[in-house]
Tab-separated table of C-alpha atoms in Angstrom:
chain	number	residue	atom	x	y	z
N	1	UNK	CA	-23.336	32.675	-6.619
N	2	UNK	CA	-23.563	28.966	-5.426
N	3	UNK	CA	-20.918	26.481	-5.480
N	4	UNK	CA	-21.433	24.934	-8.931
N	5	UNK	CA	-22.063	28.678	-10.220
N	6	UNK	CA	-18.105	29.728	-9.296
N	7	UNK	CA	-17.763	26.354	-10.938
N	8	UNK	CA	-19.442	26.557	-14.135
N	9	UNK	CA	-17.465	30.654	-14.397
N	10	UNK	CA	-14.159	28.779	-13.969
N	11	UNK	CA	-15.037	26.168	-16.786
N	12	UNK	CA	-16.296	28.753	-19.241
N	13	UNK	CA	-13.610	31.623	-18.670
N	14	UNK	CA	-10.327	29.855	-17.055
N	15	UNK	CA	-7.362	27.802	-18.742
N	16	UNK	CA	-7.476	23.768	-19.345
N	17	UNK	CA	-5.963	23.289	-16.583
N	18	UNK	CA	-8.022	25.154	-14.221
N	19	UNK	CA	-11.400	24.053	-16.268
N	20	UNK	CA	-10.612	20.347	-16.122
N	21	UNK	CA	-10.160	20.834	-12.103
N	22	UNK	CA	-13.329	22.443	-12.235
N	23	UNK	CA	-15.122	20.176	-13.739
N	24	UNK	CA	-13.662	17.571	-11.921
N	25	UNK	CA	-15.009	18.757	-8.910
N	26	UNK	CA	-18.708	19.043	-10.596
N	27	UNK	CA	-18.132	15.449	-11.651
N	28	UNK	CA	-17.247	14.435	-8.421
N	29	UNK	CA	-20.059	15.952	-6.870
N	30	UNK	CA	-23.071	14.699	-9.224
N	31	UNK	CA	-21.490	11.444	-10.188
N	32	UNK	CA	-22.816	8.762	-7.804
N	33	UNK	CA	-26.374	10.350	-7.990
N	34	UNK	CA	-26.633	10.021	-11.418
N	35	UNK	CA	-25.710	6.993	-11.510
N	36	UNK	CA	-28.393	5.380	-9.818
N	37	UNK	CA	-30.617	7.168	-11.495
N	38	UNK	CA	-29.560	5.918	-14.346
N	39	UNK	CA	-29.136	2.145	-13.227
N	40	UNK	CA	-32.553	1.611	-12.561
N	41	UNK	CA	-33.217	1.760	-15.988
N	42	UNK	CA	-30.047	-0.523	-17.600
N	43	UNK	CA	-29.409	-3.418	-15.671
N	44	UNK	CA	-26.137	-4.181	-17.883
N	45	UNK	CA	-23.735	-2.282	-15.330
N	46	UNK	CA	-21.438	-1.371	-18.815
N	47	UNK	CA	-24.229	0.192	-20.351
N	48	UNK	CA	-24.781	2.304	-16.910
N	49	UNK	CA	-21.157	3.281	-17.154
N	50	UNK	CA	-21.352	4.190	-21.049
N	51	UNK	CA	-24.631	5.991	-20.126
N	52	UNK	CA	-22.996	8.320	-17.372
N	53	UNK	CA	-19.955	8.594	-19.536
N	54	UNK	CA	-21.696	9.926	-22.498
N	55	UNK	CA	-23.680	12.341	-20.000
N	56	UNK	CA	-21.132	14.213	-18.554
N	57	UNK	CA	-19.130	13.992	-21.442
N	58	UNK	CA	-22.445	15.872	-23.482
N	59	UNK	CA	-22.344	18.434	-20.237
N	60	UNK	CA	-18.446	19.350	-20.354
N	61	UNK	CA	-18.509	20.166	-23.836
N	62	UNK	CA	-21.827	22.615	-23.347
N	63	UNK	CA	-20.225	24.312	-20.500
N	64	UNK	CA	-16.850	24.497	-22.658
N	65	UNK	CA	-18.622	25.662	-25.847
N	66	UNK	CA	-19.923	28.511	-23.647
N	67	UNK	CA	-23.335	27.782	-25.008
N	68	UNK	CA	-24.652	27.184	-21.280
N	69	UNK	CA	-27.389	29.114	-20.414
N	70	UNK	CA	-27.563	29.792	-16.484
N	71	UNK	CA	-29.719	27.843	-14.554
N	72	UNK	CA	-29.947	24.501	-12.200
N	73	UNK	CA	-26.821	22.457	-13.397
N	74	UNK	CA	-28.023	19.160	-11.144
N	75	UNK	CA	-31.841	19.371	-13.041
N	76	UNK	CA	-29.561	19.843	-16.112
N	77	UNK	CA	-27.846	16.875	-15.684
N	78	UNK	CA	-30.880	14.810	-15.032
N	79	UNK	CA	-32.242	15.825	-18.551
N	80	UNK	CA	-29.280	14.987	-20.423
N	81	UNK	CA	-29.323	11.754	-18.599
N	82	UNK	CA	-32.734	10.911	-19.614
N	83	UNK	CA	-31.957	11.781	-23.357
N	84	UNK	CA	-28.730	9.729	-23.210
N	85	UNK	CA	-30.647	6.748	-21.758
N	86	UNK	CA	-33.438	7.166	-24.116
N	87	UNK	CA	-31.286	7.200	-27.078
N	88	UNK	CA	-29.003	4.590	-26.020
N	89	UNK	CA	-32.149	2.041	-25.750
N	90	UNK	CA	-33.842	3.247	-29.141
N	91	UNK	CA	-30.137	2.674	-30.766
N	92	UNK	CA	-29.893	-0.938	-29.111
N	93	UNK	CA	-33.473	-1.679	-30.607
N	94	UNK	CA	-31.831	-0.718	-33.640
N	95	UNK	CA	-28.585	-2.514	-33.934
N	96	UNK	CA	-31.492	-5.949	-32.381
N	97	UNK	CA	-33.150	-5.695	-35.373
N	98	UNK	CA	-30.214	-4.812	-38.043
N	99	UNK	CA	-28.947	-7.809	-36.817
N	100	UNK	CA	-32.095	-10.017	-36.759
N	101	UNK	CA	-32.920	-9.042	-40.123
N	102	UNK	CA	-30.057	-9.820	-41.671
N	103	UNK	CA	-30.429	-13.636	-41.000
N	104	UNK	CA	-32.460	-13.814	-43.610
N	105	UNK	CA	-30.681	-11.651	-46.021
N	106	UNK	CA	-27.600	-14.376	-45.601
N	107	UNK	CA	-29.661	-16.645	-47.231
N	108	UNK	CA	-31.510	-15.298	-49.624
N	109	UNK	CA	-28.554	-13.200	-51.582
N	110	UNK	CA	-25.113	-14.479	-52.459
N	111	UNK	CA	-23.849	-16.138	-49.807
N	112	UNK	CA	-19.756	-15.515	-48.805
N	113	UNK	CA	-20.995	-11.676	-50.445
N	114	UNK	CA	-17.274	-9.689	-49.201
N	115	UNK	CA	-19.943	-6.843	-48.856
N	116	UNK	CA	-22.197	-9.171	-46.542
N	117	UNK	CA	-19.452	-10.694	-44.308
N	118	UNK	CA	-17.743	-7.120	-44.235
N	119	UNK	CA	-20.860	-5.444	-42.830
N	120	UNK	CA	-21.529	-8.525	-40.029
N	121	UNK	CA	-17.690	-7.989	-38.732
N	122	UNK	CA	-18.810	-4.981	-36.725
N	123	UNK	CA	-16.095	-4.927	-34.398
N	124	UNK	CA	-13.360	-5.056	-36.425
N	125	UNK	CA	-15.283	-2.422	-39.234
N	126	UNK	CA	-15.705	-0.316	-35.819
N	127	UNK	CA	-11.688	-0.822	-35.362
N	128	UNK	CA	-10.836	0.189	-38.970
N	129	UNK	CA	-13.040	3.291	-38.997
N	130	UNK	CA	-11.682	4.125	-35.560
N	131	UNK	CA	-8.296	4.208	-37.385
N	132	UNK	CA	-9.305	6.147	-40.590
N	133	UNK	CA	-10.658	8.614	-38.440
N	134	UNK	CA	-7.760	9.303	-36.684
N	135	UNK	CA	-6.338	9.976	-39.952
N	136	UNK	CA	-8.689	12.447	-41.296
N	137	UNK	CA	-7.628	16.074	-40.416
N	138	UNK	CA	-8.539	17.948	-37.152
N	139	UNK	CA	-11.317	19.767	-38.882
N	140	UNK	CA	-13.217	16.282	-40.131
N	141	UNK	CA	-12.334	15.055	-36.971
N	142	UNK	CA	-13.863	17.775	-34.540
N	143	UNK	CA	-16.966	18.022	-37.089
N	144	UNK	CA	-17.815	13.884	-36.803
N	145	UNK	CA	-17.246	14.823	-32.967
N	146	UNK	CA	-19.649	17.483	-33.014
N	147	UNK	CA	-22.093	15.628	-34.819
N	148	UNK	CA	-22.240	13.123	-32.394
N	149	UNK	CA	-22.644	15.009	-29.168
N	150	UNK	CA	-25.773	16.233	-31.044
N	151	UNK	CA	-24.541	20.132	-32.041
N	152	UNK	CA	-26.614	21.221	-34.785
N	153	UNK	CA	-24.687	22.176	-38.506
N	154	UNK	CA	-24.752	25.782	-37.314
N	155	UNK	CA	-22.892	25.287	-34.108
N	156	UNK	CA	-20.499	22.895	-35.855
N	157	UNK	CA	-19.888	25.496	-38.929
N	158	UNK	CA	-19.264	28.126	-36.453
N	159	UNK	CA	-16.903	25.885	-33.991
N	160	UNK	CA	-14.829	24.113	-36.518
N	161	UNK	CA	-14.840	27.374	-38.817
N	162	UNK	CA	-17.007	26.080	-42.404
N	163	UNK	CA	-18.555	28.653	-43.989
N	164	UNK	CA	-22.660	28.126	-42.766
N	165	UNK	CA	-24.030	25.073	-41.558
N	166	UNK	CA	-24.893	24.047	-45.158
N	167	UNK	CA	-21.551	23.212	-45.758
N	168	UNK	CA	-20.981	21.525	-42.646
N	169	UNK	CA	-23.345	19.090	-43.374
N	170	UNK	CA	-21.909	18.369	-46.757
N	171	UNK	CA	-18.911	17.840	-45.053
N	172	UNK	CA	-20.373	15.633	-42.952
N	173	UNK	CA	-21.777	13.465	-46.049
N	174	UNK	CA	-18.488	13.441	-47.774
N	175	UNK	CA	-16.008	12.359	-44.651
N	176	UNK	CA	-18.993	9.421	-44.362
N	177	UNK	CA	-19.018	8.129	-47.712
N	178	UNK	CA	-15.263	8.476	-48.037
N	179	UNK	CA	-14.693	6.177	-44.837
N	180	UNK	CA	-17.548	3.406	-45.934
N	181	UNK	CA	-15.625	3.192	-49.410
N	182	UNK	CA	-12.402	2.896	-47.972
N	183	UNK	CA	-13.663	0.133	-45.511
N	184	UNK	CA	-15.025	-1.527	-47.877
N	185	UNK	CA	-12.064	-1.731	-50.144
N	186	UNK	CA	-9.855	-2.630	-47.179
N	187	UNK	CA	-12.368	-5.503	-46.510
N	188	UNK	CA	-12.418	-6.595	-49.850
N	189	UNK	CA	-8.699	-6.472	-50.093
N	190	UNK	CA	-8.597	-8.507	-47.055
N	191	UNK	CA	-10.577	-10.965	-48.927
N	192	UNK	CA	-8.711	-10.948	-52.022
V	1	UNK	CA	-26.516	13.942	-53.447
V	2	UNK	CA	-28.876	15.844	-52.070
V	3	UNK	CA	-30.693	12.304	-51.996
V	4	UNK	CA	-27.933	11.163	-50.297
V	5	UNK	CA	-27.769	14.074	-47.450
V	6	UNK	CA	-30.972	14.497	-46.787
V	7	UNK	CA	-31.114	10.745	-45.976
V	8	UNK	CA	-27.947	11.726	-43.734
V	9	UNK	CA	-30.050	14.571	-42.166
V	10	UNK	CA	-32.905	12.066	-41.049
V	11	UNK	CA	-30.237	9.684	-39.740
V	12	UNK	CA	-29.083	12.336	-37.697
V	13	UNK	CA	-32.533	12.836	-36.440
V	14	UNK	CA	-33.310	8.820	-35.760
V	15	UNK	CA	-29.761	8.613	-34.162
V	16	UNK	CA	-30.638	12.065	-31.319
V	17	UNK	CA	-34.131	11.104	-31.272
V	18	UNK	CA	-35.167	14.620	-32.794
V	19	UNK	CA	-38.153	12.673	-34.185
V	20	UNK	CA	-42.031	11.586	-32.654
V	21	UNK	CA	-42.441	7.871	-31.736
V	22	UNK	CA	-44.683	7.312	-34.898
V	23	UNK	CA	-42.062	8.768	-37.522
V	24	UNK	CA	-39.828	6.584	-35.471
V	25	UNK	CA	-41.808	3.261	-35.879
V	26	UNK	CA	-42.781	4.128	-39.828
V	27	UNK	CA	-38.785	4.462	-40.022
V	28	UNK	CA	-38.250	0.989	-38.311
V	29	UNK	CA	-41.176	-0.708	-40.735
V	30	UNK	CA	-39.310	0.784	-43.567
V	31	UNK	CA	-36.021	-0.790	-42.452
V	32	UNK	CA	-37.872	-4.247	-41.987
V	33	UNK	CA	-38.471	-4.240	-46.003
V	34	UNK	CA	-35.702	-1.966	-47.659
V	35	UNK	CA	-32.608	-3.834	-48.204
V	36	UNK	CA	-30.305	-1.156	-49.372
V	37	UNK	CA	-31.759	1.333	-46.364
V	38	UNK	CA	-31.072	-0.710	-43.512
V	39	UNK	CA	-27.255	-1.169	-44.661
V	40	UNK	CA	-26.874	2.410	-45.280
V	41	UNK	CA	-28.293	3.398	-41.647
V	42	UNK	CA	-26.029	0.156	-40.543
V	43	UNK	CA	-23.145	1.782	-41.696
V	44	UNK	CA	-24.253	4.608	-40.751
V	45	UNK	CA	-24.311	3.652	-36.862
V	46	UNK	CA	-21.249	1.462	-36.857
V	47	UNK	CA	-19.411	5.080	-37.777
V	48	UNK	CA	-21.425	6.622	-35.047
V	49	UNK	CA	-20.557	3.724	-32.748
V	50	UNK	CA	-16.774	4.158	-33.422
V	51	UNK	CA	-16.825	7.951	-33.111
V	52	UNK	CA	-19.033	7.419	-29.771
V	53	UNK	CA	-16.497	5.028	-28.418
V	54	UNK	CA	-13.622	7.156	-29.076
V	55	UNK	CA	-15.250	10.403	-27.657
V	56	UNK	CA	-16.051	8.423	-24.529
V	57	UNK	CA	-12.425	6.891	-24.490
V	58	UNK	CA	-11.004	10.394	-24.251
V	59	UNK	CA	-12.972	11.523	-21.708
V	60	UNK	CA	-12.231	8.211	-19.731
V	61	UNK	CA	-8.369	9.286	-19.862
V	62	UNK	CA	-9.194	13.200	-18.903
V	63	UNK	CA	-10.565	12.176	-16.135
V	64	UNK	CA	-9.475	9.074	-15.089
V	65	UNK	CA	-9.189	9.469	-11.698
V	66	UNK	CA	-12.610	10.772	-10.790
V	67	UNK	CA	-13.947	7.802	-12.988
V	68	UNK	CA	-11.914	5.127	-10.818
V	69	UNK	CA	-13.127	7.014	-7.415
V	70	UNK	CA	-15.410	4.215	-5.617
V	71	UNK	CA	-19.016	5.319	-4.858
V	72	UNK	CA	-19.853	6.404	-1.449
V	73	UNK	CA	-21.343	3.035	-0.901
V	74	UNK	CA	-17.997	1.801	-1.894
V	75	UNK	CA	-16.015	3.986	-0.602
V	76	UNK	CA	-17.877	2.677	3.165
V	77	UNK	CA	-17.097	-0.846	1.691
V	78	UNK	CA	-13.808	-0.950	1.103
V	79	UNK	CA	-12.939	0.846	4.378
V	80	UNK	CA	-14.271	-1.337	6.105
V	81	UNK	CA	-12.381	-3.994	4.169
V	82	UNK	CA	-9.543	-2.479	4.916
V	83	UNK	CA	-9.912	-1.302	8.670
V	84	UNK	CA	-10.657	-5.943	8.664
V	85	UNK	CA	-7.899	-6.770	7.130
V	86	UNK	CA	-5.717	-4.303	9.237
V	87	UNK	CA	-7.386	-5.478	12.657
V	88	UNK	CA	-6.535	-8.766	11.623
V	89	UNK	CA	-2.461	-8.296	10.188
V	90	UNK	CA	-2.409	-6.421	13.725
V	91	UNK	CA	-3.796	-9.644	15.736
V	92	UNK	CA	-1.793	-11.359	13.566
V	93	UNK	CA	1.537	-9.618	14.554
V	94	UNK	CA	0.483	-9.620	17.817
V	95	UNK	CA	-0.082	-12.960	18.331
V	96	UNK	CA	3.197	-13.637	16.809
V	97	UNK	CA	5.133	-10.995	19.200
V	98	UNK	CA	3.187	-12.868	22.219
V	99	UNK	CA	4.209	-16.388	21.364
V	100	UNK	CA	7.834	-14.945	20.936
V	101	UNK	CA	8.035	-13.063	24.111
V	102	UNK	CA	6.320	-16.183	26.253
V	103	UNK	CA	8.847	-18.829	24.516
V	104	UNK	CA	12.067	-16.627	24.593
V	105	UNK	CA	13.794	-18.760	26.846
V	106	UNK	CA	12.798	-22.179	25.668
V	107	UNK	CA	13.841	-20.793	22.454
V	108	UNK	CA	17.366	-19.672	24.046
V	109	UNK	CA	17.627	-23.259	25.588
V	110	UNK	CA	16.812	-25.224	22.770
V	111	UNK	CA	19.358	-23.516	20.628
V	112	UNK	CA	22.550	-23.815	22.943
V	113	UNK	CA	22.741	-26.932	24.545
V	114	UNK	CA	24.737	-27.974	27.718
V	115	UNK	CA	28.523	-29.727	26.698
V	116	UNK	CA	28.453	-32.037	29.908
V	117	UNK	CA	26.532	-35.738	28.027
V	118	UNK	CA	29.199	-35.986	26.015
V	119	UNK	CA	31.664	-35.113	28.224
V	120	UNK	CA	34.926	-37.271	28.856
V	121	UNK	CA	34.003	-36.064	32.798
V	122	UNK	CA	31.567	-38.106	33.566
V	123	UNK	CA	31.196	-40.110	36.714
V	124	UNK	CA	33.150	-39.482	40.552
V	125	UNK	CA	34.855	-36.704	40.926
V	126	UNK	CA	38.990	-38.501	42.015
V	127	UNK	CA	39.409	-37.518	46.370
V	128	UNK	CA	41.895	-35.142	47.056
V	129	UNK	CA	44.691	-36.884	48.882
V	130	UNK	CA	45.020	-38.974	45.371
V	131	UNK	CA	45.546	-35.500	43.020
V	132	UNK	CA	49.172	-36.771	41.577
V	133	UNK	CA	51.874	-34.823	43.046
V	134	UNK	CA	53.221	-32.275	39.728
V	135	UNK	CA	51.418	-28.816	39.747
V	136	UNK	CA	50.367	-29.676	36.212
V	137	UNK	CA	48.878	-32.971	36.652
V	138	UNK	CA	47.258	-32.142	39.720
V	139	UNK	CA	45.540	-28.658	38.305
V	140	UNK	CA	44.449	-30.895	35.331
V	141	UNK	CA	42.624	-33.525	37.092
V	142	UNK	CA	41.567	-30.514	39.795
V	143	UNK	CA	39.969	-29.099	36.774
V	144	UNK	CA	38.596	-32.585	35.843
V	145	UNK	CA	37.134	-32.809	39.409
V	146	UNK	CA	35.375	-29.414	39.354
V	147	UNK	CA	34.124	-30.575	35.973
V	148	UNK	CA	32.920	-33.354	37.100
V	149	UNK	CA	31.195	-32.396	39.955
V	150	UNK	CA	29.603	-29.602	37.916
V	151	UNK	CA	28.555	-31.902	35.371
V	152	UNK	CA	26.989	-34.287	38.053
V	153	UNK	CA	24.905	-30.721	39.205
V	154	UNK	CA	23.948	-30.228	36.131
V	155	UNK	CA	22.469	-33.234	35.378
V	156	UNK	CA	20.151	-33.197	38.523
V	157	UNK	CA	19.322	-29.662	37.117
V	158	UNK	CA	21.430	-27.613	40.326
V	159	UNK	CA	22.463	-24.740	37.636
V	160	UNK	CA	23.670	-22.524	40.682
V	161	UNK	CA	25.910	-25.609	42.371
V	162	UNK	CA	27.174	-26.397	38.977
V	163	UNK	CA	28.209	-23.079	38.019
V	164	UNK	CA	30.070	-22.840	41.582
V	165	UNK	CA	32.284	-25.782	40.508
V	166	UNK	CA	32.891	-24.337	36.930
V	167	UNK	CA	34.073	-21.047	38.017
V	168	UNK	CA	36.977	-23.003	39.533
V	169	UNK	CA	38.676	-24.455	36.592
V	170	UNK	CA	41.358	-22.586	35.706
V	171	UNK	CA	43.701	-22.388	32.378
V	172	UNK	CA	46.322	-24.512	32.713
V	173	UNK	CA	48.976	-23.547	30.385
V	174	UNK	CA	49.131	-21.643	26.668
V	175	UNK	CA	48.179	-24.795	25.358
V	176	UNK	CA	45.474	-26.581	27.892
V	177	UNK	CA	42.480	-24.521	28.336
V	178	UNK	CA	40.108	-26.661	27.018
V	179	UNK	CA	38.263	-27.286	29.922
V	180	UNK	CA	38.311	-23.809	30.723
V	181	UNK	CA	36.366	-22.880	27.632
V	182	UNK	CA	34.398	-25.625	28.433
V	183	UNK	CA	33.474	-24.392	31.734
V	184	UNK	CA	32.997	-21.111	31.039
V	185	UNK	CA	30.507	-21.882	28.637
V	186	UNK	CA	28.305	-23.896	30.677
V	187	UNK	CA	28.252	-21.402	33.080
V	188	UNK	CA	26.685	-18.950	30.302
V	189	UNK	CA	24.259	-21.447	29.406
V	190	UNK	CA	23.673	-22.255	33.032
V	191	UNK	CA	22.902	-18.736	33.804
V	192	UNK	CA	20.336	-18.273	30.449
V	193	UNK	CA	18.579	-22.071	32.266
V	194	UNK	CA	17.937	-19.483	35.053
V	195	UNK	CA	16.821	-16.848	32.716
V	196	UNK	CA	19.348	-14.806	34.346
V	197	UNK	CA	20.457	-12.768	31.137
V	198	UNK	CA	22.795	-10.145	33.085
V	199	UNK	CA	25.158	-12.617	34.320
V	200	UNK	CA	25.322	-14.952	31.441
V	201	UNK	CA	26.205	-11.581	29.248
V	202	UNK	CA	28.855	-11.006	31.576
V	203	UNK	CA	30.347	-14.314	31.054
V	204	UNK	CA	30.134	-14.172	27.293
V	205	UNK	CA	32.197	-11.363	27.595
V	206	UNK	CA	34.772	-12.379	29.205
V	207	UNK	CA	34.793	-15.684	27.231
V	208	UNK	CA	35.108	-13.317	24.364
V	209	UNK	CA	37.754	-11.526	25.609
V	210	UNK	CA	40.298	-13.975	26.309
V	211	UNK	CA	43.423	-14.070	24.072
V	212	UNK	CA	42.733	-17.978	22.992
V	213	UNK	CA	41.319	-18.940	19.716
V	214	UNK	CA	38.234	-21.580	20.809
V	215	UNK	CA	35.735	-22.645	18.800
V	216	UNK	CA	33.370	-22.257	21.483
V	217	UNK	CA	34.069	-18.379	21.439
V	218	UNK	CA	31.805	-18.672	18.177
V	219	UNK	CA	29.028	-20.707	19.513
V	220	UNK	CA	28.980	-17.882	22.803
V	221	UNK	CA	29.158	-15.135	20.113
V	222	UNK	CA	25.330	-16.484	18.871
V	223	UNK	CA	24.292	-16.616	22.040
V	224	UNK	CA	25.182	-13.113	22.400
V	225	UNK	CA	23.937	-12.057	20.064
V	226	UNK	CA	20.022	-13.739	20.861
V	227	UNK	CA	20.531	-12.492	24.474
V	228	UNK	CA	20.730	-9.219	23.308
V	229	UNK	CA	17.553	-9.300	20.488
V	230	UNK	CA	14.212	-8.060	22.500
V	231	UNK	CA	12.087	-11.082	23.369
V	232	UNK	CA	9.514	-10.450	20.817
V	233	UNK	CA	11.713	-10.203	17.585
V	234	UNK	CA	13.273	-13.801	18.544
V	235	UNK	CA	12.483	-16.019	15.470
């Protein structure tokens, strides 16, 4: 069994405690190489940092969800890099032309539109939903969670405890539209 | 509803690239032209962004301290940042303890002066055969002789002559020792002149230990006390 083997055993079988040290170590180990590999890609050094975070992050909850399936952690790692950096740039081509696009929609519709202005404040929407969230109970939470690493509705159902994965994903579409209408009325309250 | 979810469904897809590049760029064209789509998927990522961020954050504090560890690169960096700054606080010290070792004594000298310019003894020493004839008169201007005579040596810089006359004024009674004191003390500083920090020791001590309240007994106590600090540690 090699070193990151023992490793991967403690993280899947031991106690927090013991699984977090373990991981640690694995982090420790893989860290600066992945890195780089990932820099020459993202020249924003943030991004790079987000990028690894989100990696290893995507990798400690695999090898804690026990869905691991044995075989080269390091060539592992690589992959999930490659999706994470993929995805990242796809989502920033996104959010370039959401906000692009929406020059023109200033213009054109009502202007001073709560609606409008509420959906340009990104940062503070972000900060509100942040906070709504941590309201929700654990359940919602861990599901959004889920979703997000990129579990499918089957894994989620079966993690957070729903009945199949169909009602995960209703879930899913209910916790969504309840935290858009609640931002939105805080917004407009704001407003008003 | 199910409108509604499936949309959710193909979000999900856009947002972990679980679709082809051509599905991907028909999705973007759509978003170009449908108003009402591209807020949905915009409020759609700005909860994924939150959730994203908050994920990340947690991770951040699990493991905080392998994600403030410094590269290998910087690990080489900042040791040899370090080993600099140390080689140079240890020059630094170094010089310091070197200046304050070479300068002890013009350090010691600066700090206690000589009493003899300002002396009332100043000038010839009065010949013998004209002393006055009382004991008391004649050991006072005996001990303004010796004084003088010292004072005169110490002026040409003759530290050893000059101590040989002040070792012979004597106390004259419980209430005249002034020029005792006096003499005693120059022969202290005399002896530091000469860097000669054994005997001037000895003769703070003794200046210490007599009975009389001076207010040269203080003065000798701080030059005690910077005879006995190691040469480097002078300030």
């Amino acid at each position: 069994m090699t070193d990151d083997q023992q490793l991967i055993k403690i993280i899947e079988d031991g106690a927090e405690q013991e699984r977090d040290r373990a991981f640690s170590k694995l982090f420790r180990k893989y860290k600066d190489e992945i890195f780089v590999y990932i820099k020459k890609s993202v020249s924003d050094k943030r991004d790079a940092d987000e990028i690894l975070i989100d990696t290893f992050n995507k990798t400690y909850h695999k090898l804690i969800s026990k869905t691991w399936e044995v075989g080269n952690l390091r060539a592992y790692l690589y992959r999930v890099a490659k999706t994470t950096l993929l995805n990242h740039l796809t989502r920033k081509s996104f959010k370039r032309n959401l906000k692009t696009s929406h020059v023109g929609e200033i213009t054109n519709e009502k202007q001073n539109s709560p609606e409008i202005d509420a959906f340009y404040n990104e940062e503070h929407n972000k900060y509100v939903v942040k906070k709504l969230i941590e309201k929700l109970p654990l359940k919602q939470q861990k599901t959004l969670e889920l979703n997000n690493l990129g579990y499918s509705h089957k894994e989620i159902a079966e993690k957070v405890g729903w009945a199949n994965a169909q009602t995960s994903r209703n879930q899913l579409s209910i916790i969504r539209r309840a935290l858009i209408d609640k931002l939105k009325k805080i917004n407009i309250d704001k407003l008003l | 509803m199910e409108e509604q979810d499936n949309l959710e469904h193909r979000f999900d897809d856009i947002y972990h690239n679980n679709i082809s590049s051509e599905e991907l760029n028909r999705f973007k064209e759509m978003l170009e032209v449908d108003n009402e789509l591209r807020i949905k998927f915009g409020n759609y990522l700005m909860i994924q962004e939150a959730i994203q961020e908050e994920s990340r954050k947690k991770f951040r504090l699990k493991f905080k301290k392998e994600i403030e560890r410094p590269t290998k690169k910087n690990i080489r960096r900042i040791f040899l940042r370090n080993l600099s700054i140390a080689a140079s606080v240890l020059l630094l010290i170094t010089s310091l303890f070197s200046y304050n070792h070479l300068n002890y004594w013009n350090k010691i000298n600066k700090r206690y002066s000589l009493i003899f310019d300002k002396s009332n003894y100043l000038g010839d020493p009065i010949i013998d055969n004209q002393l006055p004839a009382s004991d008391e008169d004649r050991i006072l201007l005996k001990n303004e002789n010796f004084i003088k005579k010292g004072n005169q040596a110490l002026k040409n810089e003759e530290y050893l002559k000059a101590i040989e006359e002040f070792k012979n004024v004597v106390i004259i009674s419980e209430e005249e020792y002034n020029d005792f004191f006096v003499a005693q003390y120059n022969i202290a500083v005399s002896y530091s002149r000469m860097e000669d920090k054994e005997n001037a020791i000895a003769t703070i001590k003794k200046i210490k230990a007599r009975p009389e309240s001076h207010f040269l007994k203080k003065e000798v106590h701080k030059l005690l006390r910077d005879l006995n600090k190691r040469s480097i540690f002078l300030f």
